[in-house]
Short mmCIF file of C-alpha atoms and ligand atoms in Angstrom, two decimals:
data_model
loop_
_atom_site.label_atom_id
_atom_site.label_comp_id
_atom_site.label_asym_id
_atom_site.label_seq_id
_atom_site.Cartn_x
_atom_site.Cartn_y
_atom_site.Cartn_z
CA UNK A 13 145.43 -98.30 142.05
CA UNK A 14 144.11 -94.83 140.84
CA UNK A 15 145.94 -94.28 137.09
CA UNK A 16 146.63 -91.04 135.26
CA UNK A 17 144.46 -91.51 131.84
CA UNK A 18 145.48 -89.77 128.31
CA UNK A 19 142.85 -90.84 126.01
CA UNK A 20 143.76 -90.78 122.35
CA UNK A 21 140.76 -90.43 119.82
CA UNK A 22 140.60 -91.93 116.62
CA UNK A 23 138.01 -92.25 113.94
CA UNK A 24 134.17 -90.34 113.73
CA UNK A 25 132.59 -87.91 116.24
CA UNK A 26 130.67 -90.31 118.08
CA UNK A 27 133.67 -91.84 119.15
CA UNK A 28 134.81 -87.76 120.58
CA UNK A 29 131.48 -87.95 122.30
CA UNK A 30 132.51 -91.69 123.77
CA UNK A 31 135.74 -90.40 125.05
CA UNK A 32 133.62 -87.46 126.85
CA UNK A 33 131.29 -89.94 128.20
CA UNK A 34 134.50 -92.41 129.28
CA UNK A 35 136.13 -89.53 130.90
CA UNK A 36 133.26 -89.31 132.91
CA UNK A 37 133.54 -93.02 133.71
CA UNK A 38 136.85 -93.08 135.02
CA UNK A 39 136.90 -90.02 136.85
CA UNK A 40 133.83 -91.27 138.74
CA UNK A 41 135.85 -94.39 139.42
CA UNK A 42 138.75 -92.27 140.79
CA UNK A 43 141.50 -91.93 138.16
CA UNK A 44 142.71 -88.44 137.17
CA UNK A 45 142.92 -87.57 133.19
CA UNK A 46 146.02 -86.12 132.08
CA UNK A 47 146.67 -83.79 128.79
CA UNK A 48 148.83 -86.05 126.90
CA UNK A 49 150.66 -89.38 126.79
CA UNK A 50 154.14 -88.54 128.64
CA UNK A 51 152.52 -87.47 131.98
CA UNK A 52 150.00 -90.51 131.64
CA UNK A 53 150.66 -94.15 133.04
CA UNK A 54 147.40 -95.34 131.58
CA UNK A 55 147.05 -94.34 127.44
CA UNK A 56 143.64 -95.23 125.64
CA UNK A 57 143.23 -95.66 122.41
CA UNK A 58 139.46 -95.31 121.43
CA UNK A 59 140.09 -96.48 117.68
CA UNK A 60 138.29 -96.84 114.21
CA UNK A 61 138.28 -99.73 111.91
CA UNK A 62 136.53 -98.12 109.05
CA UNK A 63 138.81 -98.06 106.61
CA UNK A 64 141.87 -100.35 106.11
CA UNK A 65 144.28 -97.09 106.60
CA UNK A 66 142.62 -96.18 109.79
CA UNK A 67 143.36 -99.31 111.12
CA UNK A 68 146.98 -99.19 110.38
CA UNK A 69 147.41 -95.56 111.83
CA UNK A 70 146.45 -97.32 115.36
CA UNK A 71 148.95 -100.53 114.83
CA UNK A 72 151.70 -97.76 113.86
CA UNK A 73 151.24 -96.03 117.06
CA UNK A 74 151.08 -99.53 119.18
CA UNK A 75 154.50 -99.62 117.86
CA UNK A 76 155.15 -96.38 118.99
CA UNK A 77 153.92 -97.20 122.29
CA UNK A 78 155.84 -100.52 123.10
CA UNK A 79 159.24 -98.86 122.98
CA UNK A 80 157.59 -95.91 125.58
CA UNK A 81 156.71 -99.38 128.00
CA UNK A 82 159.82 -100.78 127.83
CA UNK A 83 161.34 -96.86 129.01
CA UNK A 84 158.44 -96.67 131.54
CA UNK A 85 157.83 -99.90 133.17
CA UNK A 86 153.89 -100.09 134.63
CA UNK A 87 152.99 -97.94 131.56
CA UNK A 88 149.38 -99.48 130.47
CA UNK A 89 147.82 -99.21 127.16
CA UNK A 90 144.13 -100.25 126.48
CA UNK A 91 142.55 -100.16 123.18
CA UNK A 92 138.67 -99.71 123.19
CA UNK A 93 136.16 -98.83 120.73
CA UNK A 94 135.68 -100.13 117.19
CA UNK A 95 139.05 -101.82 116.57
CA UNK A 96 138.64 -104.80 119.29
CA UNK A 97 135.31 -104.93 118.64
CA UNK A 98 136.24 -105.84 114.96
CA UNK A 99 139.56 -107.85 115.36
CA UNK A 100 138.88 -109.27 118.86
CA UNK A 101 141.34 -111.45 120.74
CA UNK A 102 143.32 -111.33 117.77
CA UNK A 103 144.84 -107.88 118.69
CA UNK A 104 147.10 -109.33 121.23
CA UNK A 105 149.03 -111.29 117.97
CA UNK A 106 148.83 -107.76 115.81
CA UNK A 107 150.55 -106.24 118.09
CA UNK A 108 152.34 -106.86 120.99
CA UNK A 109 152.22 -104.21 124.05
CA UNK A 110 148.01 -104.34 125.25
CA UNK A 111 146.87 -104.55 128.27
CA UNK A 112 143.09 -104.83 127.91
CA UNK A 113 140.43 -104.62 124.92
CA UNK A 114 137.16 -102.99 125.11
CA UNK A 115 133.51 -102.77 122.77
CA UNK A 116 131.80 -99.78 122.35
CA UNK A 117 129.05 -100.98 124.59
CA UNK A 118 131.00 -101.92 127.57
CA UNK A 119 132.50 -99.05 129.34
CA UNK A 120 130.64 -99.16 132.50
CA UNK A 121 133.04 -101.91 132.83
CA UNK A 122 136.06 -100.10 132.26
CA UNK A 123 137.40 -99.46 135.77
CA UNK A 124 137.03 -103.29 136.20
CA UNK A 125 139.25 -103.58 133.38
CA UNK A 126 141.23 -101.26 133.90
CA UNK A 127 141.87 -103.39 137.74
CA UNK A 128 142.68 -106.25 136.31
CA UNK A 129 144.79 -105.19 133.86
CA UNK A 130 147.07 -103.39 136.53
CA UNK A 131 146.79 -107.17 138.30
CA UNK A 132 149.24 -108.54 135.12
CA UNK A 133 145.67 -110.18 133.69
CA UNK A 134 144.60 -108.84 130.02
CA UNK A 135 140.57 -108.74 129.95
CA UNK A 136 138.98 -108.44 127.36
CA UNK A 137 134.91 -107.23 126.94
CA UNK A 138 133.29 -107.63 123.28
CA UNK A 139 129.87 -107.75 124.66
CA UNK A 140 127.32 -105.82 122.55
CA UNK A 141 124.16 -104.43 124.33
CA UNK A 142 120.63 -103.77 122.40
CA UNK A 143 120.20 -101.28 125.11
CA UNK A 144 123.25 -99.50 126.11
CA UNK A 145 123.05 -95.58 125.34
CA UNK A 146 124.82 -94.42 128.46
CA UNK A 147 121.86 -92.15 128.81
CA UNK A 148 122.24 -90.76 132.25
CA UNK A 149 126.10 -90.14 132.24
CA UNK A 150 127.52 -87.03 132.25
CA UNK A 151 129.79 -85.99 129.49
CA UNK A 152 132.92 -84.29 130.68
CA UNK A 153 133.34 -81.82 127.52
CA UNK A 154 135.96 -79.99 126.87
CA UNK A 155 134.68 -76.87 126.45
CA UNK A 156 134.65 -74.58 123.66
CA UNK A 157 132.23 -73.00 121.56
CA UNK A 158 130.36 -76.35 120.54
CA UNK A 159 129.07 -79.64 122.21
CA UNK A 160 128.20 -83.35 120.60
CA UNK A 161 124.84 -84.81 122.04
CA UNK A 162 124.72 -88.86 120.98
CA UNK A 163 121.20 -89.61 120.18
CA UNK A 164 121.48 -93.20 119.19
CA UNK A 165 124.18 -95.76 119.08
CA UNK A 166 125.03 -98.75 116.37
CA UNK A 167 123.07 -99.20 112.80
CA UNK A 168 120.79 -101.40 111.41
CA UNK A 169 121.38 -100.46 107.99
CA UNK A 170 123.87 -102.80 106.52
CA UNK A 171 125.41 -101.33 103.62
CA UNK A 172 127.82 -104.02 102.16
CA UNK A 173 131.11 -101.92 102.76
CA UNK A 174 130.94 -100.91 106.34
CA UNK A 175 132.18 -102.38 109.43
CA UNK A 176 129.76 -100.37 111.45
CA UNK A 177 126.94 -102.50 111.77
CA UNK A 178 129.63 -105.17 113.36
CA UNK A 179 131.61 -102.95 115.21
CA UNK A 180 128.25 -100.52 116.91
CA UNK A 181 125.73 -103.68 117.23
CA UNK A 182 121.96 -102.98 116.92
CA UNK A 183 120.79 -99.25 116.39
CA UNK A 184 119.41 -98.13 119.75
CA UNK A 185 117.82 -94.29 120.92
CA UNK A 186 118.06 -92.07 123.81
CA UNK A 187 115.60 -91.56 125.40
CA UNK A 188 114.03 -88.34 124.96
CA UNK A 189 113.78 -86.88 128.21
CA UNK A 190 117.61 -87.33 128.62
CA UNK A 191 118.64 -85.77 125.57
CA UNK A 192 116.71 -82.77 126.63
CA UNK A 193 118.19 -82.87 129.81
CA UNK A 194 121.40 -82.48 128.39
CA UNK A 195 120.37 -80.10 125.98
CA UNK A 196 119.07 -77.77 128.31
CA UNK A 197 122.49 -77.92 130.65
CA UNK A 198 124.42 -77.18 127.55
CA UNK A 199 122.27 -74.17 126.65
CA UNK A 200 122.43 -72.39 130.25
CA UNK A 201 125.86 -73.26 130.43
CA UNK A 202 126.29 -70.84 127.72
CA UNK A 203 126.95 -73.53 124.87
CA UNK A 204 126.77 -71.85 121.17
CA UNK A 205 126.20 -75.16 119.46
CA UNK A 206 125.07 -78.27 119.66
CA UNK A 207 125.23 -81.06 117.24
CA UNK A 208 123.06 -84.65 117.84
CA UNK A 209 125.03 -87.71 116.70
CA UNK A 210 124.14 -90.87 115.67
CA UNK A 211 125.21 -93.83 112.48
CA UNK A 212 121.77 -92.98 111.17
CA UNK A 213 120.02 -90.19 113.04
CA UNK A 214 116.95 -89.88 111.04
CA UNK A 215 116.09 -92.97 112.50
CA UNK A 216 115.70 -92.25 115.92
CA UNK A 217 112.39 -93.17 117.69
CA UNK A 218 112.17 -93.21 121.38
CA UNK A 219 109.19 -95.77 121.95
CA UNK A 220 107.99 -94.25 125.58
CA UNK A 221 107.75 -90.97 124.51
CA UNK A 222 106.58 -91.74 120.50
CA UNK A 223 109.55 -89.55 119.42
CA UNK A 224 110.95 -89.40 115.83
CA UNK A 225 113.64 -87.28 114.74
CA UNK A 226 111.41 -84.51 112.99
CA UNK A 227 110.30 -84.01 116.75
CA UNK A 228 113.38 -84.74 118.44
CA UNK A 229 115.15 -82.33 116.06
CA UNK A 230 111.85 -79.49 116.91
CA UNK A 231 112.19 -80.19 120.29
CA UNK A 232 115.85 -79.50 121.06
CA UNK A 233 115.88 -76.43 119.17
CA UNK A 234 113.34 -74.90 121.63
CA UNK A 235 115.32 -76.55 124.31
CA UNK A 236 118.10 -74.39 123.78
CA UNK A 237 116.93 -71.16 122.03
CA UNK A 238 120.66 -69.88 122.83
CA UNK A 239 122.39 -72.62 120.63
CA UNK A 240 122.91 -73.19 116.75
CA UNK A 241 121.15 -77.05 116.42
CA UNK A 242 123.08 -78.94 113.98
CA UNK A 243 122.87 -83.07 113.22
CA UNK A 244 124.88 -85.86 111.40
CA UNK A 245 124.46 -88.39 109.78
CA UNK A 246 121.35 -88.87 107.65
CA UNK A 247 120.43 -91.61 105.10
CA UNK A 248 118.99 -90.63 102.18
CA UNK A 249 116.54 -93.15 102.39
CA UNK A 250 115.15 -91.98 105.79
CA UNK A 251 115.19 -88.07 105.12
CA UNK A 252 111.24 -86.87 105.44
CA UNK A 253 109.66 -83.99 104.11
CA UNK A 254 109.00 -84.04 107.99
CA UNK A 255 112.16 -83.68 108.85
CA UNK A 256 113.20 -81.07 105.96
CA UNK A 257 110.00 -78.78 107.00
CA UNK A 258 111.28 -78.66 110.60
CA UNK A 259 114.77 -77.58 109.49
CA UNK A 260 113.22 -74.66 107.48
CA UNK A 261 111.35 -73.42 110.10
CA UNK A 262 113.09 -74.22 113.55
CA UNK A 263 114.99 -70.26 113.85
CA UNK A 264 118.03 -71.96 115.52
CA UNK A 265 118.44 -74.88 113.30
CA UNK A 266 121.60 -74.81 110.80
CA UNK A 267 120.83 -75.11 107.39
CA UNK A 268 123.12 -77.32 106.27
CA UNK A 269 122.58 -81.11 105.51
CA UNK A 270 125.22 -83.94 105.22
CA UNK A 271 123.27 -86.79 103.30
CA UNK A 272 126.14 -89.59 102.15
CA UNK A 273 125.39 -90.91 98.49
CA UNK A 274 128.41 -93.30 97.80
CA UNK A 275 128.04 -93.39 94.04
CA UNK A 276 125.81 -91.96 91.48
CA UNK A 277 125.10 -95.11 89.97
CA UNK A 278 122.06 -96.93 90.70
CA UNK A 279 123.56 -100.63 90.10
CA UNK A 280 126.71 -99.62 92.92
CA UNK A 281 123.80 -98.14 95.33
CA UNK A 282 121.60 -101.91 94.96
CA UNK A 283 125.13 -103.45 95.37
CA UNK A 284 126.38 -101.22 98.39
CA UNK A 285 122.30 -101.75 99.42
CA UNK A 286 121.92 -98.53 99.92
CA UNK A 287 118.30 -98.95 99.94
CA UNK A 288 117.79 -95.96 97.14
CA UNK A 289 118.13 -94.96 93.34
CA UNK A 290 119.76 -92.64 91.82
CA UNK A 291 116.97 -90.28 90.65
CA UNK A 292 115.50 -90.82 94.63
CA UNK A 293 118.92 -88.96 95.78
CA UNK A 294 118.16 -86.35 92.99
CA UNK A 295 114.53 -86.35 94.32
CA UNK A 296 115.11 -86.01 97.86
CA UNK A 297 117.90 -83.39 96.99
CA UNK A 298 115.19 -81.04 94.67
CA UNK A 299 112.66 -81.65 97.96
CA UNK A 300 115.16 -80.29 100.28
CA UNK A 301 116.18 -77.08 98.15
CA UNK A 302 112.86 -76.64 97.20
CA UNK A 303 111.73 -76.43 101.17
CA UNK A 304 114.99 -74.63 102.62
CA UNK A 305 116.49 -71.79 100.18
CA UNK A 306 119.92 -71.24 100.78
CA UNK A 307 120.88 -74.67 102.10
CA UNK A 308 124.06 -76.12 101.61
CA UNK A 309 124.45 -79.88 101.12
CA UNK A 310 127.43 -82.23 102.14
CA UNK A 311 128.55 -86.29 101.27
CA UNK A 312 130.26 -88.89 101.53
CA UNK A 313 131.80 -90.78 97.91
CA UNK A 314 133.46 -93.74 97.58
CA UNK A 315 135.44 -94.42 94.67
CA UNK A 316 136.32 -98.06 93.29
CA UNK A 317 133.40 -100.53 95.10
CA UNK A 318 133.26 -103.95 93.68
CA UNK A 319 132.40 -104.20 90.24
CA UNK A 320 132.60 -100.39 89.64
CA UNK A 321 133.04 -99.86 85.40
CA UNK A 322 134.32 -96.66 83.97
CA UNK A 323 130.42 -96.11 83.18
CA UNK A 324 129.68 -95.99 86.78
CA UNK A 325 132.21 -94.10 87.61
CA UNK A 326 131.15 -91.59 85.21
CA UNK A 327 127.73 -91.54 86.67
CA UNK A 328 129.27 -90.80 89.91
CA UNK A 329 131.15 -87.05 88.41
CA UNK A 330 127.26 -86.47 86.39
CA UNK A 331 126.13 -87.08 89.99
CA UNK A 332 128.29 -84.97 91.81
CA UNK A 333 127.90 -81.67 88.62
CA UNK A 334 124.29 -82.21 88.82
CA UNK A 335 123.88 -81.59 92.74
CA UNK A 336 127.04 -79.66 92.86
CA UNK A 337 127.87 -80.11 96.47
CA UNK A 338 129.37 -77.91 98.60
CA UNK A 339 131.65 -80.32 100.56
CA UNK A 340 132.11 -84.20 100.48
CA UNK A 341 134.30 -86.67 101.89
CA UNK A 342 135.74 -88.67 99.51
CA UNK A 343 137.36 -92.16 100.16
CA UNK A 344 138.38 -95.45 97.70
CA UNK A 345 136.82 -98.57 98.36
CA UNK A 346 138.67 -100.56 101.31
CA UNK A 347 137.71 -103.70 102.01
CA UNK A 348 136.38 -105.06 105.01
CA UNK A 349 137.21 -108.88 106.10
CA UNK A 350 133.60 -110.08 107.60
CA UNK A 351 131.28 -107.29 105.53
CA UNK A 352 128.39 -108.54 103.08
CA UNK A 353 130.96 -106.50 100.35
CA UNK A 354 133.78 -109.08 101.27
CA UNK A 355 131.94 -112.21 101.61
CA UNK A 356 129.51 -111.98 98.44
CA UNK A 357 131.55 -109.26 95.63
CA UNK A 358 135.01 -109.02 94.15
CA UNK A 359 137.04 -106.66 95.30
CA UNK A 360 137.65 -106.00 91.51
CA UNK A 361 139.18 -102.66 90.65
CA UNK A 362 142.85 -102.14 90.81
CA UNK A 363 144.47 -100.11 93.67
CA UNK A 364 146.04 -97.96 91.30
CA UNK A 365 142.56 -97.14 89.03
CA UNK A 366 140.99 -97.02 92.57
CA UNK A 367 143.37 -93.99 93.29
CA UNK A 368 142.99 -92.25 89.51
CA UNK A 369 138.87 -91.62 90.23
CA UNK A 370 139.37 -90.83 93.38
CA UNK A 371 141.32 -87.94 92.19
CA UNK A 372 139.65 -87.17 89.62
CA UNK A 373 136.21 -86.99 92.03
CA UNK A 374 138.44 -84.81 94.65
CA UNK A 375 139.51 -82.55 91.90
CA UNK A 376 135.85 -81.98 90.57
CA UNK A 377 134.67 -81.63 94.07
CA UNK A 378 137.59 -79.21 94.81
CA UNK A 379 136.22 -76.73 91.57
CA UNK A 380 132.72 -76.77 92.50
CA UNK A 381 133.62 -76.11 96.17
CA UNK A 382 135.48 -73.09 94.80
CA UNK A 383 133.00 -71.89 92.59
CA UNK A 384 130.31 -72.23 95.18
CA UNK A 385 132.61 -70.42 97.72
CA UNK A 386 132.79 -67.33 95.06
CA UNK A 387 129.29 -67.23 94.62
CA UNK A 388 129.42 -65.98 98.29
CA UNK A 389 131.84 -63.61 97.45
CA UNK A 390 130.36 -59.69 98.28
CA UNK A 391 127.30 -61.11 100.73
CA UNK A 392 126.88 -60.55 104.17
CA UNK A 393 126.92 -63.85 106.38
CA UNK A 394 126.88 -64.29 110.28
CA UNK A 395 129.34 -65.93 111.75
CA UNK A 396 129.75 -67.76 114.76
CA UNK A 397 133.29 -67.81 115.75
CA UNK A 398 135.32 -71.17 116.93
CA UNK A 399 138.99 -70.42 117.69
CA UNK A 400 141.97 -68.46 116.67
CA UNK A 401 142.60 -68.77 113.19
CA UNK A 402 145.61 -71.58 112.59
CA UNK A 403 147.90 -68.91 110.70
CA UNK A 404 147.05 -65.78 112.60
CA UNK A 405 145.96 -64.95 116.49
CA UNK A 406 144.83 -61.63 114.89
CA UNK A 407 142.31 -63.62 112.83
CA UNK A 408 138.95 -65.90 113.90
CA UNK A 409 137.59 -68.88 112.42
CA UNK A 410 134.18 -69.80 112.13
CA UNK A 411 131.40 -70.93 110.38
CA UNK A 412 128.02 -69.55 109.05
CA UNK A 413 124.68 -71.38 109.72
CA UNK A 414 125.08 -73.29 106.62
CA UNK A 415 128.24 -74.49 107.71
CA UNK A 416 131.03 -72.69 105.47
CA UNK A 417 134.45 -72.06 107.29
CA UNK A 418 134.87 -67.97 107.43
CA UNK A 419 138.05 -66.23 108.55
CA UNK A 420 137.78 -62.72 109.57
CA UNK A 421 140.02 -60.48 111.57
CA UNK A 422 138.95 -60.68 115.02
CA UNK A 423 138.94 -57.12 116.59
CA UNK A 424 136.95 -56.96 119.95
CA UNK A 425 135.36 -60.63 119.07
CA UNK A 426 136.09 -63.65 120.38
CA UNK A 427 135.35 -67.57 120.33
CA UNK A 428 131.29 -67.55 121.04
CA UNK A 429 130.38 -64.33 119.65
CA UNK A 430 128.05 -64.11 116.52
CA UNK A 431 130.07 -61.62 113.97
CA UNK A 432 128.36 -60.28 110.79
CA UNK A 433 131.11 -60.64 108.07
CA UNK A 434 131.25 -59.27 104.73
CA UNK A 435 132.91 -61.93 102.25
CA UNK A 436 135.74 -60.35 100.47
CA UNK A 437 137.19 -63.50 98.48
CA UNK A 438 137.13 -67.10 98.69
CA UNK A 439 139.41 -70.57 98.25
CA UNK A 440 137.55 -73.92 97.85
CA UNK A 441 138.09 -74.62 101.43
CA UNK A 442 137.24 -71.21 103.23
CA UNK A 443 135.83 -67.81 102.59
CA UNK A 444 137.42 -64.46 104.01
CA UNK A 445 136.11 -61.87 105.14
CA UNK A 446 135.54 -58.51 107.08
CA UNK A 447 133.50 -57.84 110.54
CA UNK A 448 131.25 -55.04 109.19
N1 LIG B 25 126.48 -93.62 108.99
C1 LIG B 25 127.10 -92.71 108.15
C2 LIG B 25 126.58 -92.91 106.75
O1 LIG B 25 125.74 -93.72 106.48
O2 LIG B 25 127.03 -92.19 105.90
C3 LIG B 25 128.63 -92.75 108.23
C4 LIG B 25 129.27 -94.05 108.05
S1 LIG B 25 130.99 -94.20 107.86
C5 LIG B 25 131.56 -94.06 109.46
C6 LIG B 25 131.51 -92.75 107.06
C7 LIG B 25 131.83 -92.95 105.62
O3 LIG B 25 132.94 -93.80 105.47
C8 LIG B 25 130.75 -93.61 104.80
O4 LIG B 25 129.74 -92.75 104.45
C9 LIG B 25 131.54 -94.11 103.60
O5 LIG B 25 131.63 -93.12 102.61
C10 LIG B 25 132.92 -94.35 104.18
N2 LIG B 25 133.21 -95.79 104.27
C11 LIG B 25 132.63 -96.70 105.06
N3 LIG B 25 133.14 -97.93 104.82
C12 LIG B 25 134.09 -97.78 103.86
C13 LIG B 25 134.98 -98.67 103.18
N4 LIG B 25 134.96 -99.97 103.44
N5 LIG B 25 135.82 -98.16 102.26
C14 LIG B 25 135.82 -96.84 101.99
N6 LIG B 25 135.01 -95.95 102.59
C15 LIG B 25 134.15 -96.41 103.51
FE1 LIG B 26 127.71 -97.88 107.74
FE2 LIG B 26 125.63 -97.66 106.15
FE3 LIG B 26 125.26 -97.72 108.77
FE4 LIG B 26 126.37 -95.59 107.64
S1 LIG B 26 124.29 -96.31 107.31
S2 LIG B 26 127.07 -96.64 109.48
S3 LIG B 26 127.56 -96.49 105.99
S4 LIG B 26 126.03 -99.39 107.52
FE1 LIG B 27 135.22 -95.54 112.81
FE2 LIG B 27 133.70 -96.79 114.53
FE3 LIG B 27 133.19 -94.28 113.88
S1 LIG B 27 134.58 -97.68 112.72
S2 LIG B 27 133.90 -94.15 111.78
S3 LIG B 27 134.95 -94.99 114.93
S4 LIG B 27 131.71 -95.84 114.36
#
């Protein structure tokens, strides 16, 4: 029986560009998508086990779900993606109320499932392919100013905190010829941006075609001349002067780089096996400014990791004034059941110290975002424009090429449109401005 779908998204943006590619899936298969839960008598849950909190978000609205089956009797609920990859058969005792579990790397098989769960059986698929990049399917995309291109899928890089590795299975690439595909639909379709995904995208190698990411990267920017390129995520380890020379000089390529560091202290990188010091994140960093003026850099920081001192800590804030980022995401240290962190360190520092630097890290971050922001104060940026502003329809939001959220009132512009904007003041979260 055909089912009306509401997919519910949790966790990173290459599980947004799953759901586009599992809408596609279904709606090959014959069932209609719906725009939210209440009108839906299939919900989805593509989910994220990254952290412990993400996790919990998902089991607090199973709960939620279980009273709306017992109001609406036939209601299914699936939950796919990283979650039953990670927890497995053991779901059905978390929580009570699912009809079917799914990997990452099995959705071809979802309409099966999706059968048999409506026949009173709960399936379950954990397989993990060394292959699967659902290459050829079309995404169904929401529209909007922007598009997500997946360029690879799963990570070979094993640091000793994340579930990734376990929950994505093997890294794997695209092949070339159907990311440009894609690419080149997205840019005549009048797409404004495009962003390539992947765990670890500097790693992307396409064997057939001898493809790297420098080239990948050079070749999708002349793909679609009409589109801002943008990419995430890189590893430090893996970023080339390659790679940072193509960035300076492809026109249409944002400059703008999100390179996760963890923790400024070499002995947490060997233990998180990060594969790179210290002073090699401050070297790479120099490279990069030195090659693209004007860039603005991004991270990830996690606060607490087994066996962090005060000292390490510290080396994390001399980290974070020495590079002074512009942006980071900043998390404490959650562990993992099953990761080389859980099985081989102590999960050592208290939640409670855990919580005190990771304030302290948001609150540094916070001031240097702000003082960066001010330092744009009085240029002259161009802005491509998302959506509406959140507190005013008379206002746009948007960002520049190097990323930084701008709000400007709109006038004759809309989403799409490139706006020059003169900065007239800035927070530590966005800078505002006037079309000029
Ligand atoms: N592949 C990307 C990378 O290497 O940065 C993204 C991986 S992960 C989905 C995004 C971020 O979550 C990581 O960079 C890390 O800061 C954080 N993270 C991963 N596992 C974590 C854990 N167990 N506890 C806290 N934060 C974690
Ligand atoms: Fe996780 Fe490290 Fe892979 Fe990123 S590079 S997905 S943090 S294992
Ligand atoms: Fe979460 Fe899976 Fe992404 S664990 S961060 S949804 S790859």
């Amino acid at each position: 029986m055909k089912k009306a779908v509401y997919i519910r998204t949790f966790g990173c943006q290459m599980n947004q560009a799953d759901t586009e590619i599992i809408t596609s899936l279904l709606q090959d298969a014959g069932h209609a998508m719906v725009s939210g839960e209440e009108e839906a008598d299939l919900i989805v849950l593509n989910t994220c086990a990254v952290r412990e909190n993400a996790v919990e978000k998902i089991l607090h609205h199973l709960d939620r779900l279980r009273g709306e089956k017992r109001r609406r009797p036939g209601l299914l609920v699936g939950l796919i993606g990283c979650v039953p990859q990670y927890y497995r058969e053991k779901l059905f005792s978390m929580s009570e109320g699912i009809d079917f579990l799914a990997g990452p790397d099995t959705y071809r098989r979802l309409p099966t499932l999706i059968e048999q769960a409506a026949g009173g059986a709960r399936p379950v698929d954990f397989s993990l392919s060394t292959g699967e990049t659902y290459a050829e399917i079309e995404p169904v995309r929401k529209g909007g100013v922007g598009a997500f291109v997946p360029v690879m899928r799963g990570c070979n890089n094993g640091c000793a905190f994340c579930v990734v590795p376990a929950t994505r299975g093997r890294e794997r690439s695209r092949p070339l010829p159907s990311v440009l595909h894609d690419v080149r639909r997205l840019n005549a379709s009048g797409c404004r941006e495009i962003t390539l995904l992947g765990q670890n995208v500097n790693s992307y190698y396409d064997e057939n075609c001898r493809c790297a990411f420098p080239e990948l990267l050079d070749r999708v920017s002349r793909a679609a001349p009409d589109a801002r390129i943008r990419f995430t995520t890189s590893h430090p380890k893996d970023i080339s002067p390659d790679l940072v020379r193509v960035i300076a000089s492809g026109e249409n390529i944002c400059n703008t780089i999100h390179l996760p560091v963890q923790s400024g202290s070499t002995r947490m990188l060997e233990l998180m096996n990060r594969g790179h010091t210290r002073e090699e994140y401050l070297e790479r960093i120099a490279m990069i400014r030195d090659v693209i003026p004007g860039v603005t850099l991004s991270t990830d920081l996690i606060a607490g990791f087994c066996g962090e001192t005060p000292e390490d800590h510290r080396q994390t804030i001399t980290l974070m004034e020495e590079v002074r980022f512009d942006f980071a995401f900043m998390f404490y240290y959650s562990v993992r059941p099953g990761t080389p962190a859980a099985r081989t360190l102590r999960d050592d520092v208290t939640e409670e110290e855990k919580k005190r630097r990771l304030n302290e890290i948001i609150e540094l971050q916070n001031a240097i975002s702000g003082e960066r922001h001010a330092e744009a104060v009085g240029t002259t940026v161009e802005v491509l424009a998302e959506s509406e502003s959140k507190r005013s329809a008379a206002r746009l939001m948007g960002r520049t090429k190097t990323n930084r959220v701008v709000v400007f009132d709109r006038g004759a512009a809309g989403p799409g449109d490139l706006v020059t904007v003169r900065i007239d003041s800035a927070t530590s979260a966005t800078l505002v401005g006037t079309p000029v």
